[in-house]
CSV table of C-alpha atoms in Angstrom, one decimal:
chain,number,residue,atom,x,y,z
S,77,UNK,CA,-23.1,-1.1,-5.2
S,78,UNK,CA,-25.7,-1.6,-7.5
S,79,UNK,CA,-26.9,-5.3,-6.8
S,80,UNK,CA,-26.5,-4.4,-2.9
S,81,UNK,CA,-28.7,-1.5,-3.7
S,82,UNK,CA,-31.8,-3.9,-4.5
S,83,UNK,CA,-30.6,-6.8,-2.6
S,84,UNK,CA,-31.8,-3.4,0.3
S,85,UNK,CA,-35.0,-2.4,-1.2
S,86,UNK,CA,-35.5,-6.0,-0.6
S,87,UNK,CA,-34.5,-7.0,3.0
S,88,UNK,CA,-37.8,-3.9,3.2
S,89,UNK,CA,-40.2,-5.6,1.9
S,90,UNK,CA,-39.3,-9.3,1.8
S,91,UNK,CA,-41.0,-11.4,4.6
S,92,UNK,CA,-39.7,-14.6,3.9
S,93,UNK,CA,-36.2,-14.2,3.3
S,94,UNK,CA,-34.2,-15.1,6.5
S,95,UNK,CA,-30.7,-15.7,5.2
S,96,UNK,CA,-28.5,-13.9,2.6
S,97,UNK,CA,-25.0,-15.5,2.4
S,98,UNK,CA,-22.4,-12.4,0.5
S,99,UNK,CA,-19.0,-14.1,1.3
S,100,UNK,CA,-16.6,-13.1,-0.8
S,101,UNK,CA,-17.8,-9.9,-2.5
S,102,UNK,CA,-16.4,-6.9,-3.2
S,103,UNK,CA,-19.1,-4.2,-1.9
S,104,UNK,CA,-18.3,-0.9,-1.6
S,105,UNK,CA,-19.5,1.8,0.9
S,106,UNK,CA,-22.4,2.1,-1.1
S,107,UNK,CA,-23.5,-1.2,-1.0
S,108,UNK,CA,-22.5,-1.5,2.5
S,109,UNK,CA,-25.4,1.7,3.4
S,110,UNK,CA,-28.0,-0.1,1.4
S,111,UNK,CA,-27.5,-3.2,2.7
S,112,UNK,CA,-28.4,-1.4,5.9
S,113,UNK,CA,-30.8,0.6,5.8
S,114,UNK,CA,-32.5,-2.9,4.1
S,115,UNK,CA,-31.2,-4.5,7.4
S,116,UNK,CA,-33.0,-1.3,9.7
S,117,UNK,CA,-36.5,-2.3,9.3
S,118,UNK,CA,-35.6,-6.0,7.6
S,119,UNK,CA,-38.4,-8.2,9.8
S,120,UNK,CA,-37.5,-11.1,8.5
S,121,UNK,CA,-33.5,-12.3,7.6
S,122,UNK,CA,-32.3,-13.8,11.0
S,123,UNK,CA,-28.8,-15.1,9.3
S,124,UNK,CA,-25.7,-12.9,6.9
S,125,UNK,CA,-22.6,-13.7,5.9
S,126,UNK,CA,-20.3,-11.5,5.3
S,127,UNK,CA,-17.1,-13.6,5.2
S,128,UNK,CA,-14.1,-11.9,3.1
S,129,UNK,CA,-16.0,-9.3,1.8
S,130,UNK,CA,-13.4,-6.7,0.4
S,131,UNK,CA,-13.4,-3.4,-0.4
S,132,UNK,CA,-16.3,-2.5,2.4
S,133,UNK,CA,-15.0,0.8,3.7
S,134,UNK,CA,-15.2,2.9,7.3
S,135,UNK,CA,-18.2,4.4,6.2
S,136,UNK,CA,-19.6,0.6,4.9
S,137,UNK,CA,-19.3,-0.4,8.7
S,138,UNK,CA,-20.0,1.9,10.4
S,139,UNK,CA,-23.6,1.6,8.3
S,140,UNK,CA,-23.5,-2.4,9.1
S,141,UNK,CA,-23.0,-1.6,12.3
S,142,UNK,CA,-25.6,1.4,13.7
S,143,UNK,CA,-28.0,-1.3,11.9
S,144,UNK,CA,-27.1,-4.1,13.7
S,145,UNK,CA,-27.7,-1.3,17.1
S,146,UNK,CA,-31.4,-1.6,16.2
S,147,UNK,CA,-32.5,-4.4,14.2
S,148,UNK,CA,-34.1,-6.6,16.6
S,149,UNK,CA,-34.5,-10.3,13.8
S,150,UNK,CA,-30.9,-11.0,12.9
S,151,UNK,CA,-30.0,-13.6,15.3
S,152,UNK,CA,-26.6,-14.9,13.2
S,153,UNK,CA,-24.0,-13.0,11.0
S,154,UNK,CA,-20.2,-14.2,10.0
S,155,UNK,CA,-17.9,-12.3,9.1
S,156,UNK,CA,-14.6,-14.3,8.9
S,157,UNK,CA,-11.7,-12.7,6.9
S,158,UNK,CA,-13.1,-9.6,6.2
S,159,UNK,CA,-11.2,-6.1,6.1
S,160,UNK,CA,-12.4,-3.4,8.6
S,161,UNK,CA,-9.8,-0.8,8.1
S,162,UNK,CA,-9.2,1.1,10.7
S,163,UNK,CA,-12.5,1.9,12.7
S,164,UNK,CA,-14.6,-0.4,11.1
S,165,UNK,CA,-14.7,-3.3,13.6
S,166,UNK,CA,-14.6,-0.9,16.4
S,167,UNK,CA,-17.9,-0.1,14.9
S,168,UNK,CA,-19.5,-3.4,15.1
S,169,UNK,CA,-18.1,-4.4,18.0
S,170,UNK,CA,-19.2,-1.0,20.1
S,171,UNK,CA,-23.5,-2.5,17.8
S,172,UNK,CA,-23.0,-5.3,19.9
S,173,UNK,CA,-23.9,-3.8,22.9
S,174,UNK,CA,-26.9,-2.1,21.8
S,175,UNK,CA,-28.3,-5.4,19.3
S,176,UNK,CA,-30.4,-7.6,21.6
S,177,UNK,CA,-31.1,-10.9,19.1
S,178,UNK,CA,-28.2,-12.1,18.2
S,179,UNK,CA,-26.5,-14.8,19.5
S,180,UNK,CA,-23.6,-15.5,17.2
S,181,UNK,CA,-21.1,-13.7,15.4
S,182,UNK,CA,-17.9,-15.0,13.8
S,183,UNK,CA,-15.3,-12.1,13.8
S,184,UNK,CA,-13.0,-15.5,13.3
S,185,UNK,CA,-9.1,-14.4,10.5
S,186,UNK,CA,-9.9,-10.5,11.7
S,187,UNK,CA,-6.3,-9.2,11.2
S,188,UNK,CA,-7.4,-5.6,11.0
S,189,UNK,CA,-8.8,-4.9,14.7
S,190,UNK,CA,-7.1,-3.2,16.0
S,191,UNK,CA,-6.7,-2.0,19.8
S,192,UNK,CA,-9.3,0.5,19.3
S,193,UNK,CA,-11.1,-2.7,18.1
S,194,UNK,CA,-10.9,-4.9,21.1
S,195,UNK,CA,-11.3,-1.8,23.0
S,196,UNK,CA,-15.3,-1.8,22.4
S,197,UNK,CA,-15.5,-6.1,22.0
S,198,UNK,CA,-14.5,-5.9,25.5
S,199,UNK,CA,-16.8,-3.1,26.0
S,200,UNK,CA,-19.6,-4.3,24.8
S,201,UNK,CA,-18.6,-8.6,26.6
S,202,UNK,CA,-19.4,-7.3,29.4
S,203,UNK,CA,-22.8,-4.9,28.8
S,204,UNK,CA,-24.6,-8.1,26.2
S,205,UNK,CA,-26.8,-10.7,27.8
S,206,UNK,CA,-28.0,-12.1,24.6
S,207,UNK,CA,-24.7,-12.9,22.6
S,208,UNK,CA,-23.5,-17.2,23.7
S,209,UNK,CA,-21.8,-17.9,20.7
S,210,UNK,CA,-18.9,-16.0,18.6
S,211,UNK,CA,-16.1,-16.9,17.0
S,212,UNK,CA,-12.1,-15.4,17.2
S,213,UNK,CA,-10.6,-17.9,15.9
S,214,UNK,CA,-6.9,-17.1,14.0
S,215,UNK,CA,-7.8,-13.3,14.9
S,216,UNK,CA,-5.3,-11.2,15.4
S,217,UNK,CA,-4.9,-9.2,18.7
S,218,UNK,CA,-2.4,-7.5,20.0
S,219,UNK,CA,-0.3,-7.0,23.7
S,220,UNK,CA,-2.3,-6.8,25.9
S,221,UNK,CA,-5.8,-7.3,23.2
S,222,UNK,CA,-6.5,-10.3,24.3
S,223,UNK,CA,-6.5,-10.3,27.7
S,224,UNK,CA,-9.1,-7.0,27.7
S,225,UNK,CA,-11.4,-9.8,25.7
S,226,UNK,CA,-10.6,-12.7,27.7
S,227,UNK,CA,-11.3,-9.9,31.1
S,228,UNK,CA,-14.8,-8.7,29.8
S,229,UNK,CA,-15.6,-12.6,30.1
S,230,UNK,CA,-16.2,-12.3,33.5
S,231,UNK,CA,-19.5,-10.2,33.5
S,232,UNK,CA,-21.0,-11.4,30.3
S,233,UNK,CA,-23.4,-15.1,31.6
S,234,UNK,CA,-24.5,-14.8,28.3
S,235,UNK,CA,-22.1,-16.8,26.5
S,236,UNK,CA,-22.0,-19.4,26.5
S,237,UNK,CA,-19.7,-21.0,23.7
S,238,UNK,CA,-16.4,-18.9,22.4
S,239,UNK,CA,-13.6,-20.1,19.5
S,240,UNK,CA,-9.7,-18.7,20.9
S,241,UNK,CA,-8.1,-21.7,18.9
S,242,UNK,CA,-5.1,-20.5,16.7
S,243,UNK,CA,-5.2,-16.7,17.3
S,244,UNK,CA,-1.5,-15.2,17.6
S,245,UNK,CA,-1.9,-13.9,21.8
S,246,UNK,CA,-1.0,-16.3,23.7
S,247,UNK,CA,0.7,-14.5,27.4
S,248,UNK,CA,0.2,-16.8,29.9
S,249,UNK,CA,-1.5,-13.4,31.7
S,250,UNK,CA,-3.8,-12.8,28.7
S,251,UNK,CA,-4.7,-17.0,29.3
S,252,UNK,CA,-5.1,-16.8,33.2
S,253,UNK,CA,-7.0,-13.8,32.6
S,254,UNK,CA,-9.8,-16.6,30.4
S,255,UNK,CA,-9.7,-19.0,32.5
S,256,UNK,CA,-10.5,-16.6,35.6
S,257,UNK,CA,-13.2,-15.7,33.9
């Protein structure tokens, strides 16, 4: 968490930092909150990779989601294989409705989104008009969750790339919803 505090400060002050990769790092709630504070005011960071991060609690994800909702510079975030816990994914997914800069998000291997999270993502995808690429490969969808996300694509005119390879939800209704979009 102390390292993330320093990194959050660097995000506040650096005009040069364009990419941060913190894959497979144990970031606690405090560390996430520090990163989030830095992300709120960063005007240079274009890409952030938090893939496989562990120990970030729901409060940490909510802080990062709040930052994503207002950050106008970050264009790519990788959250592949992150454990969002109960409510963390929903907070991050909901932030996409307000975000005006992210063009690419990687949720691959997401197994902890839950129905609330997938619903939040579906709602955000109907509103967001800048996201062009989303990776949901190897994610675990509950009954009907994939169909809700697929149906939201019909309203989204910005997405040009969606990766759903290896997803566990493969019902006929889900594929029909995706095909209709």
